[in-house]
Short mmCIF file of N, CA and C in Angstrom, two decimals:
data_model
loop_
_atom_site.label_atom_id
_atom_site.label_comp_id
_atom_site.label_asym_id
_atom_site.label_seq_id
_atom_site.Cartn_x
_atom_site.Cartn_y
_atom_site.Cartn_z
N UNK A 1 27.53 -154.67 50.11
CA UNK A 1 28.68 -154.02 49.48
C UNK A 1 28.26 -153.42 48.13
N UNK A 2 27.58 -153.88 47.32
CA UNK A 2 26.89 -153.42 46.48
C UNK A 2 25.76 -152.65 45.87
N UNK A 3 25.53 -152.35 47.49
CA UNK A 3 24.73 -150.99 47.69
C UNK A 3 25.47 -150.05 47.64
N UNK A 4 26.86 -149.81 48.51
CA UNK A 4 27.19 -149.07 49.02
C UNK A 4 27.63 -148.48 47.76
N UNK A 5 28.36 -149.34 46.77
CA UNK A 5 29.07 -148.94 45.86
C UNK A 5 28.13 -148.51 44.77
N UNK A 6 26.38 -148.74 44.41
CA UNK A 6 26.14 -147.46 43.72
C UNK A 6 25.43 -146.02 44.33
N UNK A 7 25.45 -146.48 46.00
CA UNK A 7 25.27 -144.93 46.47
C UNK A 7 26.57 -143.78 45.95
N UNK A 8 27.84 -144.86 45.78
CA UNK A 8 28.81 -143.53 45.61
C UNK A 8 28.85 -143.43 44.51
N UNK A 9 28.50 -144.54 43.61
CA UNK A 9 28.30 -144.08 42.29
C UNK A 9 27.31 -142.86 42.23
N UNK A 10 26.15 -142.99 42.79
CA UNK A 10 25.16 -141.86 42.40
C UNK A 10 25.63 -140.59 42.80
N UNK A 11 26.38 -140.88 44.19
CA UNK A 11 26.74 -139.40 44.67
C UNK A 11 27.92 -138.58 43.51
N UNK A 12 28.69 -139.70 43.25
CA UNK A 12 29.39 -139.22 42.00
C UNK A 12 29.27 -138.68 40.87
N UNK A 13 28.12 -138.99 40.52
CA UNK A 13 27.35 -138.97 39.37
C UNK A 13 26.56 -137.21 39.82
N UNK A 14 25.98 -137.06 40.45
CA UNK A 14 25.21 -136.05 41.19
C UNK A 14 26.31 -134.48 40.36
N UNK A 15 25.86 -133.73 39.85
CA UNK A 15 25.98 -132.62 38.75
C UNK A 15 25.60 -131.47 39.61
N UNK A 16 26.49 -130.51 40.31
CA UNK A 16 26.40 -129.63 40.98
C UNK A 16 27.28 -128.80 40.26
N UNK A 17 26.47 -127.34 40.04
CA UNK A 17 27.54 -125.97 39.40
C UNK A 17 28.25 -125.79 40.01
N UNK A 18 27.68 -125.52 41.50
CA UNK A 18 27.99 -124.13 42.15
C UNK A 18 29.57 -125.23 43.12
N UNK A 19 30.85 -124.54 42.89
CA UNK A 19 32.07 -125.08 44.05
C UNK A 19 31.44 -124.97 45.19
N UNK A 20 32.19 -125.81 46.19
CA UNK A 20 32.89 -126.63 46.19
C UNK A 20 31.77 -127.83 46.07
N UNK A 21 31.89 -128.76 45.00
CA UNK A 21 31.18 -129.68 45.02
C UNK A 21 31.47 -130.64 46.07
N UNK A 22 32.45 -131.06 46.12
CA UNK A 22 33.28 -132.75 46.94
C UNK A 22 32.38 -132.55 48.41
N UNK A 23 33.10 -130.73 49.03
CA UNK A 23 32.47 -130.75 50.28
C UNK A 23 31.02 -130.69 50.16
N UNK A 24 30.26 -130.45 49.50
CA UNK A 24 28.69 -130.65 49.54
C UNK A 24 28.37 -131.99 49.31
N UNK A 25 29.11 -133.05 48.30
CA UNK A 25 28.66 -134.06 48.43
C UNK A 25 29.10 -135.00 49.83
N UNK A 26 29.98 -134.65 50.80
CA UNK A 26 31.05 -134.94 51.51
C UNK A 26 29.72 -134.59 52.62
N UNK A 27 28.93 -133.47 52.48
CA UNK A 27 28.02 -133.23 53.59
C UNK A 27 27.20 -134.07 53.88
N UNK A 28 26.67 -134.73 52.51
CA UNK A 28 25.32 -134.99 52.20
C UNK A 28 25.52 -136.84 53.07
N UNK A 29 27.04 -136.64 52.58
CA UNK A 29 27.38 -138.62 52.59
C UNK A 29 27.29 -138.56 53.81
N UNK A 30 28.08 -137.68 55.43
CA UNK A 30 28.12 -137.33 56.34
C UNK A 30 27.04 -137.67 57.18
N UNK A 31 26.04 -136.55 56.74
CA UNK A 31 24.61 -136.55 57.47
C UNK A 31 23.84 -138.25 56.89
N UNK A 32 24.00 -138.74 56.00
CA UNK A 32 23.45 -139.83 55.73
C UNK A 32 24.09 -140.94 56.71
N UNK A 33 24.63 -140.96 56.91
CA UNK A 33 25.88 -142.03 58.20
C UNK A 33 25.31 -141.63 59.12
N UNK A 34 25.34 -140.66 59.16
CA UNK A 34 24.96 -140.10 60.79
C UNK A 34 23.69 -140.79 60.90
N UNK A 35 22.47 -140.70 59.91
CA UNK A 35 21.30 -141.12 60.10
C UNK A 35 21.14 -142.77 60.37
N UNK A 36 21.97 -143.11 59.42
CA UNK A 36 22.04 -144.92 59.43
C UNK A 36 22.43 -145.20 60.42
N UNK A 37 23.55 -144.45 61.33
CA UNK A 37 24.48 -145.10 62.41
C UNK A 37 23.40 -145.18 64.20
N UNK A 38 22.25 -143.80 63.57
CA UNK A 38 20.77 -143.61 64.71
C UNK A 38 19.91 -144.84 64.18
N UNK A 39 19.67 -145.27 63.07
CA UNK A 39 19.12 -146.34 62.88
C UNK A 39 19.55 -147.78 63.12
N UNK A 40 20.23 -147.73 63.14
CA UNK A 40 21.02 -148.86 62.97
C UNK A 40 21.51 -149.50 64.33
N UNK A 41 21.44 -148.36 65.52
CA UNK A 41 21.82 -148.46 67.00
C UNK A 41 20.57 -148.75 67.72
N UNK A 42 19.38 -148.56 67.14
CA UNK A 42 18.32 -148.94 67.84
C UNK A 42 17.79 -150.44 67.83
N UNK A 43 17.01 -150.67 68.50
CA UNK A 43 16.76 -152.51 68.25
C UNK A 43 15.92 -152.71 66.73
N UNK A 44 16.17 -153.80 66.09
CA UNK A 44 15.39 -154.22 65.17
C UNK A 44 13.73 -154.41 65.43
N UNK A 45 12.95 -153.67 64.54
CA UNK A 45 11.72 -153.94 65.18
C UNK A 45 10.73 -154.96 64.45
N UNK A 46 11.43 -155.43 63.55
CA UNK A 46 10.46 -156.83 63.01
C UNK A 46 11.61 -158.09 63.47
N UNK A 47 11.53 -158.51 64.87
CA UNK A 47 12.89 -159.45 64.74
C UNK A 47 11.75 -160.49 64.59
N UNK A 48 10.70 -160.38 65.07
CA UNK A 48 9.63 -161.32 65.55
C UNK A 48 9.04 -162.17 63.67
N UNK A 49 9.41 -161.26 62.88
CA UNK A 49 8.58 -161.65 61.51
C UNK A 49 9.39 -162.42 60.84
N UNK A 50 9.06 -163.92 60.70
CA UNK A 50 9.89 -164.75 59.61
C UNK A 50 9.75 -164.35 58.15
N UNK A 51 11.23 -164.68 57.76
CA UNK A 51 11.78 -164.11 56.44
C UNK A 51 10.96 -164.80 55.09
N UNK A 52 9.57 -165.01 55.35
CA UNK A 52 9.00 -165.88 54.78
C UNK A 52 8.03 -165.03 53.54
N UNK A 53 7.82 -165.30 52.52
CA UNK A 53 6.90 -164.58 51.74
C UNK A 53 5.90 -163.89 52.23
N UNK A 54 4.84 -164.98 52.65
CA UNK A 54 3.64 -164.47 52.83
C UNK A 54 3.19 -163.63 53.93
N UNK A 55 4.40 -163.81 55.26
CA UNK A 55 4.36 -163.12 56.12
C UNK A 55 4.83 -161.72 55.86
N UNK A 56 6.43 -161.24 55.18
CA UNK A 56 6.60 -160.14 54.77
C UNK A 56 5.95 -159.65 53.44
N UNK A 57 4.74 -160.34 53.24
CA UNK A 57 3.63 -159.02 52.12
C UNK A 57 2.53 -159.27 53.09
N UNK A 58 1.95 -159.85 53.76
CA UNK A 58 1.44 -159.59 55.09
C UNK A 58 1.87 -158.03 55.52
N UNK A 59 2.84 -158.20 56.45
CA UNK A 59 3.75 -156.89 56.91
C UNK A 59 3.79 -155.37 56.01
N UNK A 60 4.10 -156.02 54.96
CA UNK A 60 3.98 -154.28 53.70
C UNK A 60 3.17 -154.22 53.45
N UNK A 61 1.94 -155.34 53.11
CA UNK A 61 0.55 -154.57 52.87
C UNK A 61 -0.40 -153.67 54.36
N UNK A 62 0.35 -154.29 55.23
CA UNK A 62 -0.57 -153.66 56.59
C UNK A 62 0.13 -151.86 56.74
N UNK A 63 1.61 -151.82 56.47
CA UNK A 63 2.15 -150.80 56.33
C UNK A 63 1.57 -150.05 55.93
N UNK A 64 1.63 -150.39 54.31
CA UNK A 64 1.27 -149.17 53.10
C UNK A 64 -0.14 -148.79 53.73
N UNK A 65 -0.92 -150.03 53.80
CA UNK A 65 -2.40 -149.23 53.97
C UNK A 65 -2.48 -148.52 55.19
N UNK A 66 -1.58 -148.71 56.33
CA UNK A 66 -1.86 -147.42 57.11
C UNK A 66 -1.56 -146.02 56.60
N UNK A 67 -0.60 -146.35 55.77
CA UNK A 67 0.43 -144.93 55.33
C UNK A 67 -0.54 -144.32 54.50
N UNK A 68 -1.39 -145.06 53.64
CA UNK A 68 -1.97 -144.54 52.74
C UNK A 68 -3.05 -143.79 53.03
N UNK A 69 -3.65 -144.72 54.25
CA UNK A 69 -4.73 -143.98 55.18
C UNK A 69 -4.78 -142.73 55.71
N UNK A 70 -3.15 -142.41 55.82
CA UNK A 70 -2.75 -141.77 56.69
C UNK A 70 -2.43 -140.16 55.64
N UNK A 71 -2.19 -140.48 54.75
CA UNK A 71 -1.65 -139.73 54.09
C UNK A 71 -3.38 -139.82 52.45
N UNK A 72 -4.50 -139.54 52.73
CA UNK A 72 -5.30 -139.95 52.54
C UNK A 72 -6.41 -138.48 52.22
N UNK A 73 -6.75 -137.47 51.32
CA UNK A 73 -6.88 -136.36 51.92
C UNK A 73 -8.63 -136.52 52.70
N UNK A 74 -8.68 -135.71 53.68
CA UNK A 74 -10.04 -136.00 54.61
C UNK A 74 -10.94 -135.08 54.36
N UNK A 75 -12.09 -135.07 54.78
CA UNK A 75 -13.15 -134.72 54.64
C UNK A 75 -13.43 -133.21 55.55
N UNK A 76 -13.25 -132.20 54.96
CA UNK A 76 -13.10 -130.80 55.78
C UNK A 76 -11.61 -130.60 55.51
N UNK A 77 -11.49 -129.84 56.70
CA UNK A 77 -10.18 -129.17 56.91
C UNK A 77 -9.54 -130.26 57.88
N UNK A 78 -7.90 -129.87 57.48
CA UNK A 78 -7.22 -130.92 58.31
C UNK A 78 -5.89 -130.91 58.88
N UNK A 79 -5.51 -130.40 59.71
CA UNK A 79 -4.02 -130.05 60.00
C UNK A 79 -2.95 -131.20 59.80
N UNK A 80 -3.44 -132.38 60.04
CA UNK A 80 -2.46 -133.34 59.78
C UNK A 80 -2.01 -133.16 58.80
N UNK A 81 -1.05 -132.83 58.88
CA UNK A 81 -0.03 -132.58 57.41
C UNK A 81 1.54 -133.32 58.30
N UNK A 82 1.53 -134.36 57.34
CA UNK A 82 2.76 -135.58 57.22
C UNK A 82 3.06 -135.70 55.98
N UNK A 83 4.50 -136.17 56.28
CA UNK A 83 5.10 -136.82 54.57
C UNK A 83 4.88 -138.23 54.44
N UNK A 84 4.30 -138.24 52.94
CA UNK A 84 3.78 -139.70 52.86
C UNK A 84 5.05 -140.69 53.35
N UNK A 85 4.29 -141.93 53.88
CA UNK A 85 5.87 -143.17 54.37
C UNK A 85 6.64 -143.40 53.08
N UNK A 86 7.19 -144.24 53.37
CA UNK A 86 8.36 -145.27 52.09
C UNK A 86 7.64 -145.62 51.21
N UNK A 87 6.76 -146.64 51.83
CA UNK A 87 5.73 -147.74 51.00
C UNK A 87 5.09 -146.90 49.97
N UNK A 88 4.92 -145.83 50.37
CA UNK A 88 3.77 -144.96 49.30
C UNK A 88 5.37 -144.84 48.07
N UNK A 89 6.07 -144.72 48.03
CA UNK A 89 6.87 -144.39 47.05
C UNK A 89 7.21 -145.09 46.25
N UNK A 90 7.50 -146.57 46.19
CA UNK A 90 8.04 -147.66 45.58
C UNK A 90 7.26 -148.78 45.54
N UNK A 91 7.40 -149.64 44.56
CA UNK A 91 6.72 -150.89 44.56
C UNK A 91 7.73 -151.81 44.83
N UNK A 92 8.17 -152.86 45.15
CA UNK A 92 9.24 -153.96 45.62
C UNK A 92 8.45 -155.10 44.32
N UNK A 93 9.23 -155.78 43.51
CA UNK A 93 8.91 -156.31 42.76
C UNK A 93 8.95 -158.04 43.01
N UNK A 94 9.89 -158.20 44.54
CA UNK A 94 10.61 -159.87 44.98
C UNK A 94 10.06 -159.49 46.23
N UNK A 95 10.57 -161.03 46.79
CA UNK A 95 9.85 -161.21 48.18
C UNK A 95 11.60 -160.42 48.85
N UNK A 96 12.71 -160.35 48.27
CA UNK A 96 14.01 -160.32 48.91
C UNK A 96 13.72 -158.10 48.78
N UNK A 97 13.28 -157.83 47.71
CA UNK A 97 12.95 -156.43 47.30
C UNK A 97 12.24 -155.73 48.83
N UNK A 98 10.84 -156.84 48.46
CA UNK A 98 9.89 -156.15 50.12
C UNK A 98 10.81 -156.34 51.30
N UNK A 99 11.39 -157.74 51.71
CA UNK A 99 11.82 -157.98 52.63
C UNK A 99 12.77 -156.45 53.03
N UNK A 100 13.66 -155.80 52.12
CA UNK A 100 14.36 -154.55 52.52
C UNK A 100 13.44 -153.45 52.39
N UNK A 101 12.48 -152.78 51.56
CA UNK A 101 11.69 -152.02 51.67
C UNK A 101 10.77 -152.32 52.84
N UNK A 102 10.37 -153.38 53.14
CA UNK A 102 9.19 -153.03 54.82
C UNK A 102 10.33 -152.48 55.69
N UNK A 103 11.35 -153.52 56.29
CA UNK A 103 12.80 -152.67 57.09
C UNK A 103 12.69 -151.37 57.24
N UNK A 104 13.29 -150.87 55.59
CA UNK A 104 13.62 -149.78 55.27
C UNK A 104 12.53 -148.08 55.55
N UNK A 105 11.10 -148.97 55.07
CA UNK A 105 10.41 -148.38 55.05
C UNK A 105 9.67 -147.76 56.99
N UNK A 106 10.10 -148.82 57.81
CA UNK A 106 10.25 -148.72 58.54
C UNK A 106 11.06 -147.79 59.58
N UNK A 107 12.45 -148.17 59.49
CA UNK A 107 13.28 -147.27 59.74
C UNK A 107 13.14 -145.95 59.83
N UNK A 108 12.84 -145.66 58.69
CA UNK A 108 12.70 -144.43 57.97
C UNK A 108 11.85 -143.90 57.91
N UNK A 109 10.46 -144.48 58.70
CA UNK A 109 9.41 -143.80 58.78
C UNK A 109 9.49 -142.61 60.00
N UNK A 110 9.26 -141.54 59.32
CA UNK A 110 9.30 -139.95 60.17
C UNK A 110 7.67 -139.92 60.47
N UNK A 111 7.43 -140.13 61.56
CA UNK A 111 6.33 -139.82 62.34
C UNK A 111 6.68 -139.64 63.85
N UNK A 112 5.17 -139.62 64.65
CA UNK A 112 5.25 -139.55 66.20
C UNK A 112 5.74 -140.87 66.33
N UNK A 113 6.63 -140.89 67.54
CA UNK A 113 7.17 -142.35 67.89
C UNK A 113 6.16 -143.17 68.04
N UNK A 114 5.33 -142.47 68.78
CA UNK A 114 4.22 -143.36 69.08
C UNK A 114 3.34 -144.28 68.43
N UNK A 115 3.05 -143.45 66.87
CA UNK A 115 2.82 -143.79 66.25
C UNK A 115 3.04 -144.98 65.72
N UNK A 116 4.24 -145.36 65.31
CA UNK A 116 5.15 -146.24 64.78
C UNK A 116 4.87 -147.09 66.20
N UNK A 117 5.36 -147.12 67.39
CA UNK A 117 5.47 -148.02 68.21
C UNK A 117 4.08 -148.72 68.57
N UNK A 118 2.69 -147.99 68.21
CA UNK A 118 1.50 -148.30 68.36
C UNK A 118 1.42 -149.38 67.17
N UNK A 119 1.91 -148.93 65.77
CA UNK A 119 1.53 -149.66 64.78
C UNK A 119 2.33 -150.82 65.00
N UNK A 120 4.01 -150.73 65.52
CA UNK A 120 4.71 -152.38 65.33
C UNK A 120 3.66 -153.20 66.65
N UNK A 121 3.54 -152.80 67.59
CA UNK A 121 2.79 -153.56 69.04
C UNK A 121 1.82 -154.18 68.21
N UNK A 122 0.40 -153.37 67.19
CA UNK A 122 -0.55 -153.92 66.79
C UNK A 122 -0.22 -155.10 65.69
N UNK A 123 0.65 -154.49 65.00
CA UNK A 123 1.11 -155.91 64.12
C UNK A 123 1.44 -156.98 64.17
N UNK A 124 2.66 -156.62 65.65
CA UNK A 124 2.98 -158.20 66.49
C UNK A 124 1.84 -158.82 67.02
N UNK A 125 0.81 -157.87 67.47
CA UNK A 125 -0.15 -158.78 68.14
C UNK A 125 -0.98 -159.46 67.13
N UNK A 126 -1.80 -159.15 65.99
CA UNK A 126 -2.25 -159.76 64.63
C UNK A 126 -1.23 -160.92 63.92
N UNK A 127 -0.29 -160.82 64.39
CA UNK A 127 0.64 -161.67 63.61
C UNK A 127 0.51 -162.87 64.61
N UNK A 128 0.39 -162.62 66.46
CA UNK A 128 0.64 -163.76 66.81
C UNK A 128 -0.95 -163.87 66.91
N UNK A 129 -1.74 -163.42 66.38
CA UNK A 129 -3.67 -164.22 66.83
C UNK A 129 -3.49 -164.81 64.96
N UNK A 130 -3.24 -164.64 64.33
CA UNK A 130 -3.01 -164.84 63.05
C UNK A 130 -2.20 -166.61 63.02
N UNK A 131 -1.52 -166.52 63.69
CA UNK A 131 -0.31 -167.96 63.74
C UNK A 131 -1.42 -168.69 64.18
N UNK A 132 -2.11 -168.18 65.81
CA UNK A 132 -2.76 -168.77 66.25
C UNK A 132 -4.18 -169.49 65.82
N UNK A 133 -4.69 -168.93 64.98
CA UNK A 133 -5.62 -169.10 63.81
C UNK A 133 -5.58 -170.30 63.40
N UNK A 134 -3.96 -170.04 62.97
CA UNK A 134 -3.60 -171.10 61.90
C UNK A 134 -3.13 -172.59 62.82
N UNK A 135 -2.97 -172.61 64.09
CA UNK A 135 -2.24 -173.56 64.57
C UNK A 135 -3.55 -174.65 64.59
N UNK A 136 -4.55 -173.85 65.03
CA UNK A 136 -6.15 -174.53 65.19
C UNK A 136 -6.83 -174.72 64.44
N UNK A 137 -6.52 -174.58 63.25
CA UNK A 137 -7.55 -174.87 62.08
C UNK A 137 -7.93 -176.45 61.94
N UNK A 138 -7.83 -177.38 62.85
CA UNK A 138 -8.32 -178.90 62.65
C UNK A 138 -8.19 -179.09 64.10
N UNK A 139 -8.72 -178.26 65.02
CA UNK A 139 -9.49 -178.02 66.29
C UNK A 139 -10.64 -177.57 66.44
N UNK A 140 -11.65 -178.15 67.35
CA UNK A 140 -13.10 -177.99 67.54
C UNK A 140 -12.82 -176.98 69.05
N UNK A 141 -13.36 -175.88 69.77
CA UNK A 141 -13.62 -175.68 70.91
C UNK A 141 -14.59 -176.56 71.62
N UNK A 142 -14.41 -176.64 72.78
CA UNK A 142 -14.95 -177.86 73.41
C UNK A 142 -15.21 -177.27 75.10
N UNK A 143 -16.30 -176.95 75.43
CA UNK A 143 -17.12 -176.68 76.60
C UNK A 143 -17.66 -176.78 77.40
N UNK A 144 -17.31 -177.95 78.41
CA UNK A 144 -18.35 -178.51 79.00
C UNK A 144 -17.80 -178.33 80.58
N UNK A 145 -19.20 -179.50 81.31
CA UNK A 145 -18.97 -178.78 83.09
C UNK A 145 -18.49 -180.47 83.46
N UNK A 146 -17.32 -180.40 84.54
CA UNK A 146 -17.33 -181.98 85.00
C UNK A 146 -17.19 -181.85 86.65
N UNK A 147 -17.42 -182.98 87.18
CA UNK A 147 -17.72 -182.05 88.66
C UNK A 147 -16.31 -182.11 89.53
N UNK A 148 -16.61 -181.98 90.35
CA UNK A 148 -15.07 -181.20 90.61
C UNK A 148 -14.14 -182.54 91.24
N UNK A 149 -14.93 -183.47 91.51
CA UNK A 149 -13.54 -184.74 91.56
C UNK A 149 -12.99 -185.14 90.45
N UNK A 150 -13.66 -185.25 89.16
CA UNK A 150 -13.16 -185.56 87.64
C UNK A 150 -12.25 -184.58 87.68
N UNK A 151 -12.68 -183.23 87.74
CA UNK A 151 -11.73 -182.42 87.06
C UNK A 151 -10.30 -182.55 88.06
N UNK A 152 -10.10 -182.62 89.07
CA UNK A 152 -9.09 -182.89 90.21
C UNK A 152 -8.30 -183.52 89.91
N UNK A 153 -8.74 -184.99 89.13
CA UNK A 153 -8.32 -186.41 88.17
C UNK A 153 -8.07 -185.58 86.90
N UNK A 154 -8.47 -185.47 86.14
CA UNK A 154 -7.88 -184.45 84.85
C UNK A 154 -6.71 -184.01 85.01
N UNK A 155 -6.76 -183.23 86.09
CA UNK A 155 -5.50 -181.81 86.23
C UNK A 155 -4.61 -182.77 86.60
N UNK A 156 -4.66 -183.89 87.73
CA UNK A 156 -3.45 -184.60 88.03
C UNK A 156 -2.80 -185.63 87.02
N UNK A 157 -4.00 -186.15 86.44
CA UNK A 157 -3.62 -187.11 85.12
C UNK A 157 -2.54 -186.76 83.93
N UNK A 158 -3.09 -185.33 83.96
CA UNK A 158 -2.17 -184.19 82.95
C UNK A 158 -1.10 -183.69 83.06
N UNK A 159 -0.97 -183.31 84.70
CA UNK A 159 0.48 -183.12 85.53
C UNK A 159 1.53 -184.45 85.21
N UNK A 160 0.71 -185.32 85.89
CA UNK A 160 1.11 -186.04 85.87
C UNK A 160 1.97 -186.45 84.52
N UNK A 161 1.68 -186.89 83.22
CA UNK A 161 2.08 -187.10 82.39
C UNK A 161 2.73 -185.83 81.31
N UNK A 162 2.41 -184.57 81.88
CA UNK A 162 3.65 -183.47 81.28
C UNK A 162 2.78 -182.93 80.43
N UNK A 163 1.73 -182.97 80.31
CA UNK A 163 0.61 -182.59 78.82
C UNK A 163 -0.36 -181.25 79.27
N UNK A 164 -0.94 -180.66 78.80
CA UNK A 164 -1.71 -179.61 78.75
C UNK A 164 -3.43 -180.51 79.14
N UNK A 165 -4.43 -179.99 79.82
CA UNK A 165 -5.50 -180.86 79.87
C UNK A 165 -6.09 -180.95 78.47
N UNK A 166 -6.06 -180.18 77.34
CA UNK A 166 -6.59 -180.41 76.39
C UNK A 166 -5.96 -182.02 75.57
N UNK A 167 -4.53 -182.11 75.54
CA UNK A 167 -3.72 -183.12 75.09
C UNK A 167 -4.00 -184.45 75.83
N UNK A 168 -4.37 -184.01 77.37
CA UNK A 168 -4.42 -185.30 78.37
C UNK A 168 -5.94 -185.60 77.48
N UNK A 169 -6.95 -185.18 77.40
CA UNK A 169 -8.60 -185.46 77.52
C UNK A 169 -8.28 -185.79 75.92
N UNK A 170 -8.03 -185.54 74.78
CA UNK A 170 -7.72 -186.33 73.71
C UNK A 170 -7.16 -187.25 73.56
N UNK A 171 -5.78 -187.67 74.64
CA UNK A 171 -5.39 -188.97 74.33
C UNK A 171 -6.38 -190.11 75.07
N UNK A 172 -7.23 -189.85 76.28
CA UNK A 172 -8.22 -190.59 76.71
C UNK A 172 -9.31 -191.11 75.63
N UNK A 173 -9.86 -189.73 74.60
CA UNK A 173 -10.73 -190.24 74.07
C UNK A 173 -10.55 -190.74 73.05
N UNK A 174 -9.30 -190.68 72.57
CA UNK A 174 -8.66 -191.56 71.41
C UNK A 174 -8.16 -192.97 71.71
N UNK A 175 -7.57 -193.15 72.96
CA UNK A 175 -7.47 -194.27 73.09
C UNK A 175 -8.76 -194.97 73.42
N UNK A 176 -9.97 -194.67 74.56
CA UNK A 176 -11.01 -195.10 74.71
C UNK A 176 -11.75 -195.62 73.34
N UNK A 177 -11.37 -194.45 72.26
CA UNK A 177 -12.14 -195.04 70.72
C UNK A 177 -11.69 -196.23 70.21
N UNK A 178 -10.18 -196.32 70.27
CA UNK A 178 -9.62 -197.43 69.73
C UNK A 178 -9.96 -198.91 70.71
N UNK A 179 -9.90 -198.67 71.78
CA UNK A 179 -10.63 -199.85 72.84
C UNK A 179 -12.50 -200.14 72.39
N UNK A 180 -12.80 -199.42 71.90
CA UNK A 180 -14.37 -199.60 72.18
C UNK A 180 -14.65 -199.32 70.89
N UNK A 181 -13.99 -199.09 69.68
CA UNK A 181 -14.58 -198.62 68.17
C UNK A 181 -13.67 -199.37 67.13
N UNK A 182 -12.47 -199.64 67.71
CA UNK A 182 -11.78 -200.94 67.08
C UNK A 182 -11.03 -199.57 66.29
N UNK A 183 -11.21 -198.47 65.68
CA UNK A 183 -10.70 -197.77 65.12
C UNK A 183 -9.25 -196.86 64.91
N UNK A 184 -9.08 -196.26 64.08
CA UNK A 184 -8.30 -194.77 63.75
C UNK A 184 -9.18 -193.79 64.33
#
């Protein structure tokens, strides 16, 4: 609500000579609705990103530096001629600031669809090998061959008790430790 009310402040504010002012600002407010009401009807495309700090400057720094890349001048001649994104325009000073500028910056990014839909796909996917990173960081990979009646016993042991074989073969060798090592 307090957006809304200094957009009309500004539009109010806005110093035009030439009559009829109201209907030119009346245009401007118009076509701006119109744009929000196309944005706003499409699906959210960060639903996947928690409202969390480090993840949304994660998110705006991967932005900007494409934008910047993108908008970057190149080496020779170059037809790509685009308008720089959002991100290139503003700095967000809070995590609540970025949180509406990535959105926004989003939204509002005028490129090939494709573009945009290439960049949210690649982000979701970095975001979930990224979690995944993090879920394993006090996990070893573990490789070995067992012959095929063990493993038969594995898979059913694991069924059996509702667990993943990685969860089944750790609680064996944890309990086996505590039987035979007296230990934690």
């Amino acid at each position: 609500q307090e957006r809304i009310h200094i957009l009309i402040a500004f539009f109010d504010n806005i110093y035009i000579s030439t009559p009829p002012v109201n209907h030119l600002k009346r245009q401007v407010m118009d076509r701006l609705k119109d744009q929000w009401k196309g944005i706003y009807s499409k699906p959210v495309p960060l639903k996947w990103l928690p409202d969390e700090e480090e993840a949304v400057l994660w998110a705006w720094n991967s932005l900007k530096s494409l934008q910047e890349e993108r908008n970057a001048p190149g080496i020779g001649l170059s037809l790509n001629i685009s308008t720089p994104g959002m991100s290139t325009w503003f700095t967000p000073l809070s995590h609540s600031e970025r949180n509406l500028a990535l959105r926004a910056a989003i939204d509002l990014w005028d490129d090939a669809p494709d573009t945009k839909r290439l960049f949210l796909l690649n982000l979701n996917k970095a975001w979930n090998q990224q979690k995944l990173r993090q879920s394993r960081t006090d996990k070893k990979a573990l490789n070995t061959y067992l012959k095929n009646e063990t493993k038969t016993r594995l898979d059913f042991m694991a069924e059996r008790s509702g667990v993943r074989i990685s969860d089944m073969l750790e609680t064996l060798i944890n309990d086996h430790y505590r039987k035979t090592c007296g230990g934690e």
